[in-house]
Coordinates of C-alpha atoms in Angstrom, one line a residue:
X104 CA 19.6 -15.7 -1.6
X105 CA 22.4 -15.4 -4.2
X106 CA 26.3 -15.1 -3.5
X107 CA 26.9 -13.9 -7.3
X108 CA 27.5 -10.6 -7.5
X109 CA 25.3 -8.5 -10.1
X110 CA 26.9 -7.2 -13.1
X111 CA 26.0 -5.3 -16.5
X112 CA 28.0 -6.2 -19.8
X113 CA 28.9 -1.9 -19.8
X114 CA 31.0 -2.5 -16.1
X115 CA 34.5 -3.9 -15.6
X116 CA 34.8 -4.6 -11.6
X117 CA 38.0 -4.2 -9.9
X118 CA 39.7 -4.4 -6.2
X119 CA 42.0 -2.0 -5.0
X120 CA 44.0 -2.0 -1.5
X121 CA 43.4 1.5 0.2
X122 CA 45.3 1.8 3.4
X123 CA 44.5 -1.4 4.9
X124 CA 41.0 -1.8 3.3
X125 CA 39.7 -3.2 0.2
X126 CA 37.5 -1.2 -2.3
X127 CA 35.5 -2.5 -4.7
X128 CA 34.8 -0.7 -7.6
X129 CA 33.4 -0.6 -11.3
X130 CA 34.4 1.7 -14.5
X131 CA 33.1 2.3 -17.6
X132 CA 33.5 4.3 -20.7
X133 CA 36.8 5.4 -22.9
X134 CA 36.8 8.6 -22.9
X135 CA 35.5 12.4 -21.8
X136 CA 36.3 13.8 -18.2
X137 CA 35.9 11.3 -15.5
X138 CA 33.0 11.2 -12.6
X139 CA 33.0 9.0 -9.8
X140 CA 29.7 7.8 -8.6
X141 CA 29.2 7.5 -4.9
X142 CA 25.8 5.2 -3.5
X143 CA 24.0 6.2 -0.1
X144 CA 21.8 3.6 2.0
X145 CA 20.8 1.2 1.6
X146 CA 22.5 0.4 -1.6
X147 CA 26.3 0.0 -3.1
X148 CA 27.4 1.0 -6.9
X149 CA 24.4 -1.4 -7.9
X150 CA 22.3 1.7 -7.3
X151 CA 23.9 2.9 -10.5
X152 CA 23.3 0.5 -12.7
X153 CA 20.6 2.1 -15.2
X154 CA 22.8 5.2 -15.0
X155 CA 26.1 4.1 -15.8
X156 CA 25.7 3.2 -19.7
X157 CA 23.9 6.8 -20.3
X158 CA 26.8 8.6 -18.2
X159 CA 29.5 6.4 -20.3
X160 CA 28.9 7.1 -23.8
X161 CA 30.4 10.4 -23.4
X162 CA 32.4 10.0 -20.0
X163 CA 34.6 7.7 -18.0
X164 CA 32.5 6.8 -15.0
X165 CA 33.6 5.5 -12.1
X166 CA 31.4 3.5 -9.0
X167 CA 32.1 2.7 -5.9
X168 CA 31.2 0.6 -3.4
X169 CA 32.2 2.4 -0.1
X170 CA 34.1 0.8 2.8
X171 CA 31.6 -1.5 4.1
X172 CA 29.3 -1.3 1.7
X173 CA 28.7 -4.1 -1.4
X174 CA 31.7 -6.0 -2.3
X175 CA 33.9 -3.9 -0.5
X176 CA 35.9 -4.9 2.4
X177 CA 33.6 -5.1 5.7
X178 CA 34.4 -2.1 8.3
X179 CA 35.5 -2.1 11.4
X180 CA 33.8 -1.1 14.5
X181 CA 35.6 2.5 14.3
X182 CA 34.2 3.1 10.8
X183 CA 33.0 6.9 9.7
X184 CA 32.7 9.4 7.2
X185 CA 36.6 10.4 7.8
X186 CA 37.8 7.3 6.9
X187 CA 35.1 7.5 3.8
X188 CA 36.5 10.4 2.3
X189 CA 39.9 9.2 2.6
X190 CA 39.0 5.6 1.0
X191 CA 37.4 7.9 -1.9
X192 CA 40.9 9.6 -2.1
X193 CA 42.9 7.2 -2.0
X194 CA 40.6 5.9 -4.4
X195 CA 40.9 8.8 -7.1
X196 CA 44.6 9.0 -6.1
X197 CA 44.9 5.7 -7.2
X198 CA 43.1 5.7 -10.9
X199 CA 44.9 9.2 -11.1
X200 CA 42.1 10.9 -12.9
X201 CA 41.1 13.6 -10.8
X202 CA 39.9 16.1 -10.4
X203 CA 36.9 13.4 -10.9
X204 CA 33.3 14.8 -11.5
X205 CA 31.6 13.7 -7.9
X206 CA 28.2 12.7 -7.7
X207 CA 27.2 11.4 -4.2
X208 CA 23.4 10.2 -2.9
X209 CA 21.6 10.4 0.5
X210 CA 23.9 9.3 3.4
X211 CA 27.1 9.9 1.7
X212 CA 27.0 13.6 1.8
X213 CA 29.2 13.6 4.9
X214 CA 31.9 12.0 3.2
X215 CA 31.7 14.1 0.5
X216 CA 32.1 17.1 2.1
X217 CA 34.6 16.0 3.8
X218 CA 36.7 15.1 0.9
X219 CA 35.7 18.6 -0.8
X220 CA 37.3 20.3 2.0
X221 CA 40.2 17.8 2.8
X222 CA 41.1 17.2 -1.0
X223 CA 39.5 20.0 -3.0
X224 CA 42.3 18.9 -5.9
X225 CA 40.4 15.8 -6.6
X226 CA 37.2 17.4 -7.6
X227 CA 36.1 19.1 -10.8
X228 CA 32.3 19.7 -9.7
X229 CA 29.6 18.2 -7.0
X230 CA 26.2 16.3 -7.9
X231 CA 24.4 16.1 -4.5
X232 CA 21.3 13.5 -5.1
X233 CA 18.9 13.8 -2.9
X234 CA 21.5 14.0 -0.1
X235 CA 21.6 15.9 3.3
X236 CA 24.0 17.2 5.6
X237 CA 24.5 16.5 9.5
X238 CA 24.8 20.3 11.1
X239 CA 22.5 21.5 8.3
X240 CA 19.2 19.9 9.2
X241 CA 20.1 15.6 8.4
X242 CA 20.0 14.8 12.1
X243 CA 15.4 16.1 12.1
X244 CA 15.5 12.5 10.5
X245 CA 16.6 10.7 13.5
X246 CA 13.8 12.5 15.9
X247 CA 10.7 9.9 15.3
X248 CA 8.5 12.2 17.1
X249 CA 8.3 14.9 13.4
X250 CA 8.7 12.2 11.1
X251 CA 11.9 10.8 11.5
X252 CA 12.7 7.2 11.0
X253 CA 13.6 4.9 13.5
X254 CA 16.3 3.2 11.7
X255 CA 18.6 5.8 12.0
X256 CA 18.8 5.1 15.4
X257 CA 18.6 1.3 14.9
X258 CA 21.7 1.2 13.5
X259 CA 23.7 3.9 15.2
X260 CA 23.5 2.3 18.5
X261 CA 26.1 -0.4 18.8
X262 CA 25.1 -4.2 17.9
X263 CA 21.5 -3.4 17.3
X264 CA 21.9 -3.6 13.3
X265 CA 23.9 -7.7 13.9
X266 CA 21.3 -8.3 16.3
X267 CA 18.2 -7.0 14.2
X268 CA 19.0 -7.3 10.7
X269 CA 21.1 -10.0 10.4
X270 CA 19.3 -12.8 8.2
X271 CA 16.1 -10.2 7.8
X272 CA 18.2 -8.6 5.0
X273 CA 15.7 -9.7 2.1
X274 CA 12.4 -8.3 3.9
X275 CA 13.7 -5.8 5.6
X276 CA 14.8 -3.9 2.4
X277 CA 12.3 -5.1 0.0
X278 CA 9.2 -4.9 2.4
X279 CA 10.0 -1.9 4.0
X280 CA 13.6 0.6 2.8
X281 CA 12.8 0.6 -1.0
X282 CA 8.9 0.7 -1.0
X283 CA 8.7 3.2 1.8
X284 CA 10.9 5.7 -0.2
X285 CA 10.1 5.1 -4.0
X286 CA 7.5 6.9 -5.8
X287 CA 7.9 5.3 -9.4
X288 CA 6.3 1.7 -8.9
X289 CA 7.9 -1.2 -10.3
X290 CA 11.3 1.0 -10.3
X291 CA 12.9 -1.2 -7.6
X292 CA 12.8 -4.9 -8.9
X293 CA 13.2 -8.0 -7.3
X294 CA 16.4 -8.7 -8.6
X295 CA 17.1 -5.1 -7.6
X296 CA 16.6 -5.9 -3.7
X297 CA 18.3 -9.9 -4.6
X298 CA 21.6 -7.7 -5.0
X299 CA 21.7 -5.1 -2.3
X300 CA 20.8 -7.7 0.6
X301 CA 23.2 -10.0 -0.8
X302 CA 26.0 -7.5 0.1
X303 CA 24.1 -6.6 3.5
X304 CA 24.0 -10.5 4.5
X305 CA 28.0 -10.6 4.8
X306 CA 29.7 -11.4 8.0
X307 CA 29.8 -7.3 9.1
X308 CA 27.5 -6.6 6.4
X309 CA 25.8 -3.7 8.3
X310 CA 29.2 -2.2 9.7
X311 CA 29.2 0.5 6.7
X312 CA 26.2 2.0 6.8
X313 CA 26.3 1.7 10.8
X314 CA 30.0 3.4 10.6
X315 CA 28.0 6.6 8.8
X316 CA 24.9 7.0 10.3
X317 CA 26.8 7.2 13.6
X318 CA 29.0 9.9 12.2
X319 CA 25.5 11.7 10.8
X320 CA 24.2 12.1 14.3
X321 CA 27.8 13.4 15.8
X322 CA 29.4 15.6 13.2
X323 CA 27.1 18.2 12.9
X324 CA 29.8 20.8 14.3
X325 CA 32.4 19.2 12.6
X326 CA 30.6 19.6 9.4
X327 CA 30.1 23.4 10.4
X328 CA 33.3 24.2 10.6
X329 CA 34.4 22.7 7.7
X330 CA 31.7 24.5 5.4
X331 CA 32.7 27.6 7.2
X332 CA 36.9 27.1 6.8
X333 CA 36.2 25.4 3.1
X334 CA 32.9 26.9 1.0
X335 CA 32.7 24.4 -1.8
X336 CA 33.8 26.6 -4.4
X337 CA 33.4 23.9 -7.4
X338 CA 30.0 24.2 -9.8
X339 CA 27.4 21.9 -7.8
X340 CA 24.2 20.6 -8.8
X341 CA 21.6 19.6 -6.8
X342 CA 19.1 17.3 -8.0
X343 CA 15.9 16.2 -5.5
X344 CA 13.2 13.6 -5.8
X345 CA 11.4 12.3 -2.9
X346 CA 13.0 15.4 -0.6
X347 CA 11.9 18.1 -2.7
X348 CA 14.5 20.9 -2.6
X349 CA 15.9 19.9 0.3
X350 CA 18.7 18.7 -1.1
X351 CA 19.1 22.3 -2.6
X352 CA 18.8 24.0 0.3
X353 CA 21.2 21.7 1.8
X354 CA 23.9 22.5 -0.8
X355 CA 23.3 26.0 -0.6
X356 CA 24.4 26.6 2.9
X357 CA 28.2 25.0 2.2
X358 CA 28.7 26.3 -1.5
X359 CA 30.4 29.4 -2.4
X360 CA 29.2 29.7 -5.9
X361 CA 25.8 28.9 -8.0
X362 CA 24.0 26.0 -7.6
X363 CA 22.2 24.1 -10.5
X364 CA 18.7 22.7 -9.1
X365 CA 16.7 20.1 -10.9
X366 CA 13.7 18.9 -9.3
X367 CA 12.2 15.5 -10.6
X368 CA 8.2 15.2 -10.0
X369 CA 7.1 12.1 -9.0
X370 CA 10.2 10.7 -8.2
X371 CA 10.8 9.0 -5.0
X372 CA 14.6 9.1 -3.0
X373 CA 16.5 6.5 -5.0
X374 CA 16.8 8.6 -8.4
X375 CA 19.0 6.5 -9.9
X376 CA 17.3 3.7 -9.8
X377 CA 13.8 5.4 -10.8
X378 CA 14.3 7.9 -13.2
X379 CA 17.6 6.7 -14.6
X380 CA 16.9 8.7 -17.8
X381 CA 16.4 12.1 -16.0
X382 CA 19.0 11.9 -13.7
X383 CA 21.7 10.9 -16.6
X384 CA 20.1 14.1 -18.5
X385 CA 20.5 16.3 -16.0
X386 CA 24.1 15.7 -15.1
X387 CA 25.3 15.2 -18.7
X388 CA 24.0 19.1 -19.6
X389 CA 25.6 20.2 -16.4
X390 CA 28.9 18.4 -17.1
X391 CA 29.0 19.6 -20.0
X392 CA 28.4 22.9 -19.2
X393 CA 31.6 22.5 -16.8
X394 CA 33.7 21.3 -18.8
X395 CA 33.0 23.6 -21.6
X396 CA 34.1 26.1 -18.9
X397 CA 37.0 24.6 -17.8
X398 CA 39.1 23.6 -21.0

């Protein structure tokens, strides 16, 4: 397996110390109003790749790899979507270009909405990609017995990820995460899964995603409450693959105002790597859009 990290000529990678955590991150593009791209499971900013040159000929994009996740600082054992949100500020706080356009895919919707409500100053609009919400229906994923997946729970329950996973990275993402979730074959290349399990075969490779699934399955009311005290009130779109308009529906129940739906046929759950061209469409009308309104 290769220890060189992945790059595109479009990217410039950076590190940045965030309360007592590194971040990883890369950036792209001169000029237009900034989004920050933010990956879900099991992936890191690499999950972007395809999109990022599309996004940055007429923005300044940002993506990063969350705490935990790809060449970002491992987390520790107390990891969740709290300290997420707050990496993402710090993060935003840091570049000082907010309010950032934020896109966010699949697990890190919990972070997200967290740093909607905590920060709503660093945001300028949501892009929810196929991406769920614990308290709003997320956790039915967990429950095997209607379809959930089992490793939700695999790596929620402490040391079963290390124990499991660890040197299985390879197969268990290319034989089993990306094929059982993408529609458009060939999409997910070898070199694609090369790059992810890299980052997952680090000493406390597993601790990110561990840190957030464990928060999906005990922040439900948390989650509530925080939709219920702080609507997202920013323009959102919602785009869905693989989950249909769940991902809408999702986004629905926490926003205030109108929500932009795009639905991709045959497209699996890792838009960004499958329909690159689409998704890069569809936000670069709706951001436009937005900023047309907001200048």
């Amino acid at each position: 397996m290769s220890t060189v990290p992945a790059t595109i000529p479009e990217v410039e990678h950076h590190h940045v110390e965030l309360d007592g955590t590194r971040i990883h991150f890369v950036s792209a593009g001169r000029q237009g109003s900034p989004i920050l791209l933010v990956h879900g499971f099991p992936e890191s900013w690499w999950t972007f790749h395809r999109v990022i040159p599309r996004l940055a000929a007429t923005h300044r994009v940002f993506a990063a790899d969350l705490r935990g996740f790809g060449d970002s600082e491992p987390a520790g054992a107390s990891h969740d979507s709290a300290a997420a949100a707050e990496d993402l500020h710090g993060l935003i706080t840091h570049l000082d270009v907010g309010p950032v356009h934020l896109a966010a895919q699949d697990i890190a919707g919990g972070t997200a909405l967290r740093l909607l409500a905590a920060h709503p100053g660093d945001v300028q609009s949501i892009t929810a990609i196929e991406m769920g919400l614990a308290g709003f229906g997320l956790e039915g994923l967990a429950d095997v017995t209607h379809g959930g997946s089992w490793h939700i729970g695999a790596l929620s329950a402490p040391g079963i990820a290390e124990m499991l996973f660890t040197g299985r990275e390879h197969e268990l993402l290319g034989a089993w995460a990306f094929p059982a979730m993408t529609a458009v074959a060939g999409s997910v290349t070898a070199s694609d899964v090369e790059e992810f399990a890299r980052t997952y075969a680090r000493r406390g490779g597993w601790n990110g995603a561990v840190g957030l699934y464990r928060s999906m399955l005990t922040e439900g009311d948390t989650l509530r409450e925080l939709a219920a005290a702080h609507p997202i009130t920013v323009p959102a779109l919602a785009i869905g693959g693989f989950g249909g308009s769940f991902t809408e529906s999702t986004l629905r129940q926490v926003t205030q105002g109108a929500v932009t739906s795009v639905l991709l046929d045959d497209v699996g759950h890792y838009v960004a790597l499958e329909a690159p061209d689409h998704l890069a469409a569809a936000m670069l009308t709706f951001l436009h859009e937005v900023d047309v309104r907001t200048t």
